[in-house]
Amino acid sequence: MKEIILVKNGELALKGLNRSSFEDILIKNLKRRLRPFGEFEYKKSQSTIMIIPVGSCDMDSASDAVSKVFGIAAYTRSAAVEKDMGAILEKAPEYLKEILENADTFKVNAKRSDKAFPFKSPEISSELGGRLLERFNHLSVDVHNPDVTVTVEIRDEYAFIHADQIKGAGGMPVGTGGKAALLISGGIDSPVAGYMMAKRGISLTAVHFASPPFTSVQAEEKVHSLLRQVAKYSGHIHLITVGFTEIQQEIRKKCPEPLFTLIMRRFMMRIADRLAREDNCAALITGESVGQVASQTIYALGCTDAVTTLPVFRPLIGLDKDEIISVSRKIETFDISIQPFEDCCTVFTPRHPRTRPTLKMLEDAETALDVDPLIEAAVKNIKITEIEA
Ligand code: ATP
Ligand code: MG
């Protein structure tokens, strides 16, 4: 019996004229993500995409990958059988055996989009319902609140038979919303921020600041593992790792300690802004949330924003830490984030950070530094890594 994956588009359905290009991007994303699991053929029909294996494919891994692709409202694995009542009655109990053995009640929902099929929907439902009751005699029918809804769809080429659909990842297909640069640390928050913006259709470039020898090779590898996990949702990520040691040492030598973190954050933003523009990104993304630490009071955020030319998106801005953690567990970045490799922020944390800085204080403190040459040197001191899921 042939098994396929049926995918229902998400918000795309609302997009009117753009719908077809949205669907094409979704299919392109699916193709790229399913490539490791075999060869598949993709067919569009109404707001459904059929993913049809050609030869032998790893269907478990393929449907797990589908569950993480944005732009999908729901999906299901489905049997594709001959458009013949005898075949439907024979294959349905076999295909749905496990799920029906674990249910108490069911109903059949038949849809006939091929009107030439000689049985009408109610006839298909009652024939198949009868057959399933005979075969699984612990089952009873409940049309209002069944444990399982068995759906039969009579389409152009095949009859599809499946149980309930599974909720998809939602959002919009990555690539429909342009590109933005995610400032990624090794912490809990920034990977979640990247996931959230990718969900809205934005492709990601990532910028990471490393300060060797104060930060270790493992800290950089940790960022790679975090991004590989985010890439299961966002697709490919272009990572730019920036050498940040010199800037941090200059700050430490020449600026007042309570302002260390904020001056450092302003340098990160300036450099990320430059690199983002060069990579055609239209915005920056950070994992900041109001009040979480001293550098994230609204005053401090105002001072970091003052040095950027691109808009800064902070999708976690109003979330509590426990809410952020629950997303990071869901997308399986949490266990990687809590590995204890220090990043450049923790290494240079001041003992008494300023929580109510003014722009003037920071600008005055920064006159001790050669800001432009430091930035010029940093944007040249970069390493590129291409990250795939
Ligand atoms: P996270 O868990 O994302 O590290 P955090 O609560 O530890 O966040 P900070 O360390 O103040 O907060 O960093 C705030 C934001 O600045 C991060 O979410 C991230 O977007 C960015 N950032 C911090 N450190 C780095 C770094 N080494 N490289 C790139 N971006 C960074
Ligand atoms: Mg951090």
PDB file of N, CA and C and ligand atoms in Angstrom, residues 182-191 207-210 261 265 268 285-288 292-293 295-296 321 343-345, ligand 1:
ATOM      1  N   LEU A 182      20.062  37.529  13.342  1.00  0.00           N
ATOM      2  CA  LEU A 182      19.859  37.166  14.744  1.00  0.00           C
ATOM      3  C   LEU A 182      21.171  37.258  15.498  1.00  0.00           C
ATOM      4  N   LEU A 183      21.199  38.082  16.563  1.00  0.00           N
ATOM      5  CA  LEU A 183      22.377  38.094  17.433  1.00  0.00           C
ATOM      6  C   LEU A 183      22.249  36.909  18.366  1.00  0.00           C
ATOM      7  N   ILE A 184      23.110  35.923  18.159  1.00  0.00           N
ATOM      8  CA  ILE A 184      22.975  34.688  18.934  1.00  0.00           C
ATOM      9  C   ILE A 184      24.116  34.531  19.916  1.00  0.00           C
ATOM     10  N   SER A 185      23.754  34.320  21.184  1.00  0.00           N
ATOM     11  CA  SER A 185      24.752  34.028  22.216  1.00  0.00           C
ATOM     12  C   SER A 185      24.649  32.531  22.449  1.00  0.00           C
ATOM     13  N   GLY A 186      25.209  32.026  23.517  1.00  0.00           N
ATOM     14  CA  GLY A 186      25.010  30.613  23.823  1.00  0.00           C
ATOM     15  C   GLY A 186      23.883  30.426  24.827  1.00  0.00           C
ATOM     16  N   GLY A 187      23.120  31.502  25.085  1.00  0.00           N
ATOM     17  CA  GLY A 187      22.118  31.447  26.155  1.00  0.00           C
ATOM     18  C   GLY A 187      20.803  30.821  25.744  1.00  0.00           C
ATOM     19  N   ILE A 188      19.817  30.959  26.628  1.00  0.00           N
ATOM     20  CA  ILE A 188      18.500  30.352  26.399  1.00  0.00           C
ATOM     21  C   ILE A 188      17.667  31.204  25.451  1.00  0.00           C
ATOM     22  N   ASP A 189      17.820  32.515  25.533  1.00  0.00           N
ATOM     23  CA  ASP A 189      16.848  33.401  24.898  1.00  0.00           C
ATOM     24  C   ASP A 189      17.011  33.578  23.386  1.00  0.00           C
ATOM     25  N   SER A 190      18.239  33.836  22.937  1.00  0.00           N
ATOM     26  CA  SER A 190      18.371  34.188  21.516  1.00  0.00           C
ATOM     27  C   SER A 190      17.933  33.082  20.542  1.00  0.00           C
ATOM     28  N   PRO A 191      18.173  31.789  20.818  1.00  0.00           N
ATOM     29  CA  PRO A 191      17.654  30.785  19.876  1.00  0.00           C
ATOM     30  C   PRO A 191      16.118  30.823  19.797  1.00  0.00           C
ATOM     31  N   VAL A 207      24.606  36.239  13.824  1.00  0.00           N
ATOM     32  CA  VAL A 207      25.878  36.893  14.146  1.00  0.00           C
ATOM     33  C   VAL A 207      26.232  36.510  15.582  1.00  0.00           C
ATOM     34  N   HIS A 208      27.422  35.952  15.753  1.00  0.00           N
ATOM     35  CA  HIS A 208      27.871  35.577  17.106  1.00  0.00           C
ATOM     36  C   HIS A 208      29.217  36.244  17.404  1.00  0.00           C
ATOM     37  N   PHE A 209      29.320  36.804  18.603  1.00  0.00           N
ATOM     38  CA  PHE A 209      30.571  37.438  19.019  1.00  0.00           C
ATOM     39  C   PHE A 209      31.333  36.498  19.941  1.00  0.00           C
ATOM     40  N   ALA A 210      32.588  36.231  19.580  1.00  0.00           N
ATOM     41  CA  ALA A 210      33.405  35.321  20.379  1.00  0.00           C
ATOM     42  C   ALA A 210      34.659  36.066  20.814  1.00  0.00           C
ATOM     43  N   THR A 261      28.931  46.427  30.215  1.00  0.00           N
ATOM     44  CA  THR A 261      28.012  45.591  29.432  1.00  0.00           C
ATOM     45  C   THR A 261      27.316  46.415  28.360  1.00  0.00           C
ATOM     46  N   ARG A 265      27.384  45.993  24.420  1.00  0.00           N
ATOM     47  CA  ARG A 265      26.153  45.726  23.657  1.00  0.00           C
ATOM     48  C   ARG A 265      26.030  46.731  22.500  1.00  0.00           C
ATOM     49  N   MET A 268      28.253  45.516  19.795  1.00  0.00           N
ATOM     50  CA  MET A 268      27.650  44.357  19.106  1.00  0.00           C
ATOM     51  C   MET A 268      26.601  44.829  18.103  1.00  0.00           C
ATOM     52  N   ILE A 285      17.636  40.945  15.162  1.00  0.00           N
ATOM     53  CA  ILE A 285      16.798  40.239  16.139  1.00  0.00           C
ATOM     54  C   ILE A 285      17.651  39.958  17.371  1.00  0.00           C
ATOM     55  N   THR A 286      17.130  40.248  18.558  1.00  0.00           N
ATOM     56  CA  THR A 286      17.842  39.860  19.782  1.00  0.00           C
ATOM     57  C   THR A 286      16.887  39.097  20.710  1.00  0.00           C
ATOM     58  N   GLY A 287      17.469  38.472  21.721  1.00  0.00           N
ATOM     59  CA  GLY A 287      16.678  37.697  22.673  1.00  0.00           C
ATOM     60  C   GLY A 287      16.374  38.485  23.941  1.00  0.00           C
ATOM     61  N   GLU A 288      16.348  39.817  23.854  1.00  0.00           N
ATOM     62  CA  GLU A 288      16.150  40.607  25.061  1.00  0.00           C
ATOM     63  C   GLU A 288      14.695  40.628  25.526  1.00  0.00           C
ATOM     64  N   GLN A 292      14.978  41.743  32.365  1.00  0.00           N
ATOM     65  CA  GLN A 292      15.566  40.456  32.721  1.00  0.00           C
ATOM     66  C   GLN A 292      16.929  40.609  33.396  1.00  0.00           C
ATOM     67  N   VAL A 293      17.743  41.482  32.862  1.00  0.00           N
ATOM     68  CA  VAL A 293      19.045  41.798  33.479  1.00  0.00           C
ATOM     69  C   VAL A 293      19.261  43.305  33.359  1.00  0.00           C
ATOM     70  N   SER A 295      21.178  45.109  31.666  1.00  0.00           N
ATOM     71  CA  SER A 295      21.326  45.696  30.336  1.00  0.00           C
ATOM     72  C   SER A 295      20.023  45.651  29.545  1.00  0.00           C
ATOM     73  N   GLN A 296      18.948  45.207  30.197  1.00  0.00           N
ATOM     74  CA  GLN A 296      17.673  45.110  29.484  1.00  0.00           C
ATOM     75  C   GLN A 296      16.551  45.918  30.153  1.00  0.00           C
ATOM     76  N   LYS A 321      10.739  34.650  31.985  1.00  0.00           N
ATOM     77  CA  LYS A 321      11.762  33.618  31.727  1.00  0.00           C
ATOM     78  C   LYS A 321      11.115  32.233  31.606  1.00  0.00           C
ATOM     79  N   ASP A 343      30.203  32.635  27.705  1.00  0.00           N
ATOM     80  CA  ASP A 343      30.310  33.465  26.510  1.00  0.00           C
ATOM     81  C   ASP A 343      30.891  34.816  26.899  1.00  0.00           C
ATOM     82  N   CYS A 344      31.042  35.695  25.897  1.00  0.00           N
ATOM     83  CA  CYS A 344      31.814  36.910  26.144  1.00  0.00           C
ATOM     84  C   CYS A 344      31.125  37.835  27.153  1.00  0.00           C
ATOM     85  N   CYS A 345      29.791  37.714  27.309  1.00  0.00           N
ATOM     86  CA  CYS A 345      29.116  38.585  28.285  1.00  0.00           C
ATOM     87  C   CYS A 345      29.464  38.179  29.699  1.00  0.00           C
TER      88      CYS A 345
HETATM   89  P1  ATP B   1      20.609  34.996  25.876  1.00  0.00           P
HETATM   90  O1  ATP B   1      19.999  33.919  26.693  1.00  0.00           O
HETATM   91  O2  ATP B   1      20.063  35.054  24.493  1.00  0.00           O
HETATM   92  O3  ATP B   1      22.121  34.943  25.942  1.00  0.00           O
HETATM   93  P2  ATP B   1      20.586  36.899  27.998  1.00  0.00           P
HETATM   94  O4  ATP B   1      19.381  36.998  28.800  1.00  0.00           O
HETATM   95  O5  ATP B   1      21.741  36.126  28.520  1.00  0.00           O
HETATM   96  O6  ATP B   1      20.201  36.363  26.548  1.00  0.00           O
HETATM   97  P3  ATP B   1      22.359  39.085  27.368  1.00  0.00           P
HETATM   98  O7  ATP B   1      23.529  38.223  27.587  1.00  0.00           O
HETATM   99  O8  ATP B   1      22.283  40.433  27.976  1.00  0.00           O
HETATM  100  O9  ATP B   1      20.984  38.388  27.721  1.00  0.00           O
HETATM  101  O10 ATP B   1      22.180  39.296  25.829  1.00  0.00           O
HETATM  102  C1  ATP B   1      21.064  39.935  25.303  1.00  0.00           C
HETATM  103  C2  ATP B   1      20.997  39.638  23.816  1.00  0.00           C
HETATM  104  O11 ATP B   1      22.177  40.111  23.182  1.00  0.00           O
HETATM  105  C3  ATP B   1      20.983  38.166  23.498  1.00  0.00           C
HETATM  106  O12 ATP B   1      19.670  37.648  23.537  1.00  0.00           O
HETATM  107  C4  ATP B   1      21.565  38.123  22.123  1.00  0.00           C
HETATM  108  O13 ATP B   1      20.587  38.472  21.146  1.00  0.00           O
HETATM  109  C5  ATP B   1      22.600  39.225  22.195  1.00  0.00           C
HETATM  110  N1  ATP B   1      23.918  38.677  22.567  1.00  0.00           N
HETATM  111  C6  ATP B   1      24.444  38.525  23.786  1.00  0.00           C
HETATM  112  N2  ATP B   1      25.669  37.973  23.737  1.00  0.00           N
HETATM  113  C7  ATP B   1      25.940  37.758  22.443  1.00  0.00           C
HETATM  114  C8  ATP B   1      27.058  37.204  21.718  1.00  0.00           C
HETATM  115  N3  ATP B   1      28.126  36.724  22.337  1.00  0.00           N
HETATM  116  N4  ATP B   1      26.960  37.165  20.383  1.00  0.00           N
HETATM  117  C9  ATP B   1      25.859  37.622  19.731  1.00  0.00           C
HETATM  118  N5  ATP B   1      24.793  38.142  20.362  1.00  0.00           N
HETATM  119  C10 ATP B   1      24.836  38.217  21.701  1.00  0.00           C
END
